[in-house]
CSV table of C-alpha atoms and ligand atoms in Angstrom, one decimal:
chain,number,residue,atom,x,y,z
W,15,MET,CA,20.0,32.8,-146.5
W,16,LEU,CA,21.9,29.0,-145.0
W,17,THR,CA,22.9,30.4,-141.5
W,18,GLY,CA,24.6,28.6,-138.1
W,19,THR,CA,22.9,31.8,-135.6
W,20,ALA,CA,19.8,31.8,-134.6
W,21,THR,CA,18.4,34.7,-136.5
W,22,PRO,CA,15.4,36.0,-137.0
W,23,ALA,CA,13.5,34.9,-140.0
W,24,ALA,CA,12.5,39.2,-139.8
W,25,GLU,CA,15.7,40.3,-139.7
W,26,ALA,CA,16.9,37.9,-142.5
W,27,GLN,CA,13.5,39.0,-144.3
W,28,SER,CA,14.8,43.2,-144.1
W,29,ALA,CA,18.2,42.1,-145.1
W,30,GLY,CA,16.7,40.5,-148.7
W,31,ALA,CA,16.8,36.7,-148.4
W,32,ARG,CA,13.8,35.2,-149.5
W,33,ALA,CA,13.8,32.3,-147.1
W,34,ILE,CA,15.9,30.8,-144.0
W,35,LEU,CA,17.1,27.7,-143.4
W,36,HIS,CA,19.6,27.0,-139.5
W,37,LYS,CA,21.7,24.7,-140.3
W,38,PRO,CA,21.5,21.1,-139.7
W,39,PHE,CA,19.8,21.8,-142.4
W,40,SER,CA,18.1,19.0,-144.0
W,41,PRO,CA,19.7,19.1,-148.4
W,42,LEU,CA,16.6,17.8,-149.7
W,43,ASP,CA,14.9,21.0,-147.3
W,44,LEU,CA,16.9,22.5,-149.3
W,45,ILE,CA,16.1,21.3,-152.4
W,46,GLY,CA,12.5,21.9,-151.7
W,47,LEU,CA,12.6,25.2,-151.1
W,48,ILE,CA,14.2,26.7,-153.6
W,49,ASP,CA,11.5,25.2,-155.6
W,50,GLU,CA,9.2,26.0,-154.2
W,51,LEU,CA,10.8,29.8,-154.5
W,52,ASP,CA,11.2,29.9,-157.7
W,53,GLU,CA,6.9,28.8,-158.4
W,54,THR,CA,5.7,31.6,-154.9
W,55,PRO,CA,8.5,34.0,-153.4
W,56,THR,CA,7.5,32.5,-149.6
W,57,GLU,CA,9.5,33.5,-146.4
W,58,ARG,CA,9.6,30.3,-144.4
W,59,LEU,CA,12.1,29.0,-141.5
W,60,VAL,CA,13.3,25.6,-140.8
W,61,ALA,CA,14.5,25.3,-137.8
W,62,ARG,CA,17.3,22.9,-137.0
W,63,SER,CA,19.0,22.5,-133.6
W,64,GLU,CA,23.0,23.0,-134.7
W,65,GLY,CA,25.4,19.9,-133.7
W,66,ASP,CA,28.2,17.5,-136.9
W,67,ALA,CA,25.8,14.2,-135.4
W,68,GLU,CA,22.1,15.8,-135.8
W,69,GLN,CA,23.8,17.0,-139.7
W,70,LEU,CA,24.9,13.5,-140.0
W,71,MET,CA,22.4,12.0,-138.4
W,72,ILE,CA,19.7,14.1,-141.3
W,73,TYR,CA,21.6,13.8,-145.0
W,74,ALA,CA,21.9,9.5,-143.9
W,75,ARG,CA,17.6,10.1,-143.1
W,76,ASP,CA,17.7,12.2,-146.8
W,77,LEU,CA,20.4,9.1,-148.5
W,78,SER,CA,18.2,6.0,-147.4
W,79,ARG,CA,15.0,8.6,-149.0
W,80,ILE,CA,17.0,9.4,-151.8
W,81,VAL,CA,17.7,5.4,-152.5
W,82,GLU,CA,13.7,4.7,-151.0
W,83,VAL,CA,12.6,6.2,-154.0
W,84,GLU,CA,14.4,6.0,-156.7
W,85,ARG,CA,14.1,2.4,-156.3
W,86,ALA,CA,10.3,2.2,-156.2
W,87,GLN,CA,11.5,4.9,-159.8
W,88,ARG,CA,13.3,1.6,-160.8
W,89,ARG,CA,10.1,-0.3,-161.2
W,90,VAL,CA,7.9,1.4,-162.4
W,91,LEU,CA,10.3,2.2,-165.5
W,92,GLN,CA,11.4,-1.5,-166.0
W,93,HIS,CA,7.6,-2.4,-165.4
W,94,ALA,CA,7.0,0.3,-168.8
W,95,TYR,CA,10.1,-1.2,-170.0
W,96,ARG,CA,8.6,-4.4,-170.0
W,97,GLN,CA,5.1,-3.0,-171.5
W,98,THR,CA,6.6,-1.2,-174.4
W,99,VAL,CA,8.7,-4.6,-175.0
W,100,ALA,CA,5.9,-6.9,-174.9
W,101,ALA,CA,3.4,-4.1,-176.7
W,102,LEU,CA,5.4,-4.5,-179.4
W,103,ALA,CA,6.5,-8.3,-180.2
W,104,ASP,CA,2.4,-8.1,-179.8
W,105,ALA,CA,1.9,-5.8,-182.8
W,106,LEU,CA,4.5,-7.8,-185.0
W,107,GLU,CA,2.5,-11.3,-183.3
W,108,ALA,CA,-0.5,-9.8,-184.7
W,109,LYS,CA,1.1,-8.9,-188.5
W,110,ASP,CA,3.2,-12.1,-188.7
W,111,PRO,CA,1.1,-15.1,-186.3
W,112,GLY,CA,3.9,-17.1,-184.3
W,113,THR,CA,6.5,-14.9,-184.3
W,114,GLY,CA,5.5,-13.4,-180.4
W,115,LEU,CA,5.9,-17.4,-179.6
W,116,HIS,CA,8.7,-18.2,-181.7
W,117,ALA,CA,10.2,-15.0,-180.3
W,118,GLN,CA,9.7,-16.0,-176.9
W,119,ARG,CA,11.4,-19.8,-177.3
W,120,VAL,CA,13.9,-18.8,-179.0
W,121,GLN,CA,14.1,-16.0,-175.9
W,122,HIS,CA,13.8,-18.2,-173.3
W,123,TYR,CA,16.8,-20.2,-175.5
W,124,ALA,CA,19.4,-17.6,-175.5
W,125,VAL,CA,19.2,-16.7,-172.3
W,126,THR,CA,19.9,-20.5,-171.1
W,127,LEU,CA,22.5,-20.5,-173.7
W,128,THR,CA,24.6,-17.1,-172.4
W,129,GLU,CA,24.4,-18.4,-169.5
W,130,MET,CA,26.6,-21.5,-170.9
W,131,ALA,CA,28.8,-19.2,-173.4
W,132,ASP,CA,29.1,-15.9,-172.2
W,133,PRO,CA,27.6,-15.7,-169.0
W,134,ARG,CA,28.9,-11.7,-168.7
W,135,LEU,CA,27.1,-10.9,-171.4
W,136,LEU,CA,24.2,-10.8,-169.5
W,137,ASP,CA,25.3,-7.9,-167.5
W,138,ASP,CA,24.4,-5.9,-170.8
W,139,ALA,CA,20.5,-5.5,-169.8
W,140,SER,CA,19.6,-4.9,-173.6
W,141,LEU,CA,20.1,-8.2,-174.3
W,142,GLU,CA,17.4,-9.6,-173.9
W,143,TYR,CA,15.1,-7.0,-175.6
W,144,GLY,CA,17.0,-7.8,-178.3
W,145,PHE,CA,16.1,-11.2,-178.7
W,146,LEU,CA,12.7,-11.1,-177.8
W,147,LEU,CA,13.1,-8.0,-180.6
W,148,HIS,CA,15.0,-9.9,-183.0
W,149,ASP,CA,12.4,-10.0,-185.7
W,150,VAL,CA,10.6,-6.9,-185.2
W,151,GLY,CA,11.7,-5.0,-188.4
W,152,LYS,CA,9.5,-7.4,-190.0
W,153,ILE,CA,6.6,-4.7,-189.2
W,154,GLY,CA,7.6,-3.0,-192.2
W,155,VAL,CA,7.6,-5.9,-194.4
W,156,PRO,CA,5.0,-6.3,-196.8
W,157,ASP,CA,2.2,-8.5,-195.5
W,158,LYS,CA,1.7,-10.8,-198.8
W,159,ILE,CA,6.1,-11.5,-198.1
W,160,LEU,CA,5.3,-12.9,-195.1
W,161,ARG,CA,2.3,-14.9,-195.7
W,162,LYS,CA,3.6,-16.3,-198.7
W,163,PRO,CA,3.8,-20.1,-199.4
W,164,GLY,CA,5.9,-20.5,-201.6
W,165,PRO,CA,9.5,-20.3,-202.6
W,166,LEU,CA,10.4,-16.4,-202.8
W,167,ASP,CA,11.9,-14.6,-205.0
W,168,ASP,CA,15.1,-12.9,-206.0
W,169,ALA,CA,13.5,-9.2,-204.9
W,170,GLU,CA,10.9,-10.5,-202.0
W,171,ARG,CA,13.9,-12.0,-200.1
W,172,GLY,CA,15.9,-9.4,-200.4
W,173,LEU,CA,12.9,-7.5,-199.1
W,174,ILE,CA,12.7,-10.0,-196.5
W,175,GLU,CA,16.5,-9.1,-196.0
W,176,MET,CA,15.9,-5.4,-194.7
W,177,HIS,CA,14.1,-6.6,-192.1
W,178,PRO,CA,17.4,-6.5,-190.2
W,179,ALA,CA,17.7,-2.6,-190.9
W,180,ILE,CA,14.4,-1.6,-190.1
W,181,GLY,CA,14.0,-3.0,-186.5
W,182,VAL,CA,16.9,-1.3,-185.7
W,183,GLU,CA,15.4,1.7,-187.8
W,184,ILE,CA,12.5,1.5,-184.7
W,185,LEU,CA,15.1,0.6,-181.9
W,186,SER,CA,17.6,2.8,-182.3
W,187,GLY,CA,17.5,6.0,-179.2
W,188,VAL,CA,15.7,3.3,-177.7
W,189,GLY,CA,17.8,4.0,-174.0
W,190,LEU,CA,16.4,0.4,-173.5
W,191,LEU,CA,17.7,-1.5,-176.9
W,192,GLU,CA,21.4,0.6,-177.0
W,193,GLY,CA,24.5,-1.7,-176.9
W,194,GLU,CA,24.6,-5.8,-177.2
W,195,GLY,CA,20.4,-6.1,-177.9
W,196,LEU,CA,20.7,-3.6,-181.0
W,197,SER,CA,22.6,-5.4,-182.0
W,198,VAL,CA,21.6,-8.9,-181.3
W,199,VAL,CA,18.6,-7.1,-184.0
W,200,GLN,CA,20.9,-5.9,-186.1
W,201,SER,CA,22.9,-9.2,-186.7
W,202,HIS,CA,20.6,-12.3,-185.7
W,203,HIS,CA,21.4,-13.4,-189.7
W,204,GLU,CA,25.3,-13.3,-190.6
W,205,ARG,CA,26.6,-16.7,-190.8
W,206,TRP,CA,30.1,-17.5,-188.9
W,207,ASP,CA,31.4,-18.4,-192.5
W,208,GLY,CA,30.8,-14.4,-193.4
W,209,LEU,CA,27.4,-15.8,-195.2
W,210,GLY,CA,24.8,-14.8,-194.6
W,211,TYR,CA,22.8,-10.6,-194.3
W,212,PRO,CA,22.6,-8.1,-193.6
W,213,ALA,CA,26.8,-7.7,-193.9
W,214,GLY,CA,28.6,-10.9,-194.3
W,215,LEU,CA,30.5,-10.6,-191.2
W,216,SER,CA,32.3,-13.2,-189.8
W,217,GLY,CA,33.8,-15.1,-186.5
W,218,ASP,CA,34.6,-13.0,-184.4
W,219,ARG,CA,33.1,-9.6,-186.2
W,220,ILE,CA,29.6,-10.5,-185.9
W,221,PRO,CA,28.6,-9.3,-182.3
W,222,ARG,CA,29.2,-11.9,-179.9
W,223,GLY,CA,24.9,-12.2,-178.2
W,224,ALA,CA,24.3,-12.2,-182.2
W,225,ARG,CA,25.9,-15.7,-182.8
W,226,ILE,CA,24.3,-17.4,-179.9
W,227,PHE,CA,20.6,-17.4,-182.3
W,228,TYR,CA,20.0,-19.8,-184.4
W,229,ARG,CA,17.0,-20.3,-186.3
W,230,ALA,CA,14.1,-23.0,-185.0
W,231,ALA,CA,11.5,-23.3,-187.5
W,232,LEU,CA,12.5,-27.7,-187.6
W,233,SER,CA,12.5,-30.3,-185.4
W,234,TRP,CA,14.5,-30.5,-182.2
W,235,GLU,CA,16.5,-33.7,-183.8
W,236,LYS,CA,16.6,-31.9,-187.3
W,237,ALA,CA,17.6,-28.9,-185.3
W,238,MET,CA,20.1,-30.4,-183.3
W,239,ASP,CA,21.4,-32.4,-186.2
W,240,GLU,CA,21.6,-28.5,-188.3
W,241,ILE,CA,23.4,-26.9,-186.2
W,242,LEU,CA,26.1,-30.0,-185.0
W,243,SER,CA,26.6,-30.0,-189.1
W,244,HIS,CA,27.4,-26.1,-189.7
W,245,ASP,CA,30.2,-26.7,-186.3
W,246,GLY,CA,32.3,-23.2,-187.5
W,247,SER,CA,30.2,-22.5,-190.8
W,248,GLN,CA,26.5,-21.2,-189.9
W,249,PHE,CA,27.4,-21.4,-186.3
W,250,ASP,CA,30.6,-20.5,-183.8
W,251,PRO,CA,32.2,-23.4,-182.1
W,252,LYS,CA,31.7,-21.8,-178.8
W,253,VAL,CA,28.0,-21.5,-178.9
W,254,VAL,CA,27.5,-24.7,-180.6
W,255,ARG,CA,29.5,-26.6,-177.8
W,256,ALA,CA,27.6,-24.3,-174.9
W,257,PHE,CA,24.3,-25.4,-176.9
W,258,CYS,CA,25.7,-29.3,-176.7
W,259,MET,CA,26.2,-28.4,-172.7
W,260,ARG,CA,23.1,-27.8,-172.1
W,261,GLU,CA,21.0,-29.2,-174.9
W,262,ARG,CA,18.6,-30.8,-171.9
W,263,GLN,CA,18.0,-28.3,-170.9
W,264,LEU,CA,16.5,-26.5,-174.5
W,265,HIS,CA,15.4,-29.2,-175.0
W,266,ARG,CA,13.2,-28.3,-171.8
W,267,ILE,CA,11.8,-24.7,-173.5
W,268,TYR,CA,10.8,-26.5,-176.6
W,269,GLU,CA,8.5,-29.3,-175.1
W,270,GLU,CA,7.4,-26.4,-173.0
W,271,PHE,CA,6.7,-23.5,-175.3
W,272,SER,CA,6.0,-26.8,-178.4
W,273,ILE,CA,2.7,-26.8,-175.4
W,274,VAL,CA,1.3,-23.2,-174.9
W,275,ALA,CA,1.6,-23.4,-179.3
W,276,ALA,CA,-1.2,-26.8,-179.3
B,25,LIG,FE1,15.0,-12.1,-188.4
């Protein structure tokens, strides 16, 4: 029973109320009371004096408590997500040594390039995780193919080319990655000219996050030549421009990670 009058608890109880709450009341106390009543029926009295100003103060206090609790929960959740993503990246690293560091380096490049090419994309928190986990589907590719030193035959290449789809399979349903992050996993081997895989998408049809990707298994100078000479064929010209403008910063990331790798 919610009341603005000074009804005694006994009177409320005899009228069938299992609990009584006097106005002004705290919404949090009300929720707590309802929860309690669901468990063990009990009579409880929360006495408060009347007054609109006081009611407002109670609301304000409750709201700040809710915000505080929500903030703390979000931090816990983000931490848990990061750990989960790191665990997945580590799983791939164990299977295909070197990819973990490669993934971190690519994540740094990609974030730097995104800041230049399309900063609003970074509002989607999934994007960074997508960069980090872009190759996670390789978990589903047999080791002997991943580690084969020589050239691959068509069947083997076909299996390697399934890794974006396997990655999407592994990660779909993970709320954190839905959106641009999952598109990066799905489309990071598409090419601007449509000659990539798995869907052969071209130009603007390739998700924007995925267009920021490039393969970095070459020396910095060779990679730069490669990027500039494939401007508009393999790569989105807008992303290539962003690359040129941030070249020094990207090179620093390359050097930092090379030291770690050594
Ligand atoms: Fe890949």
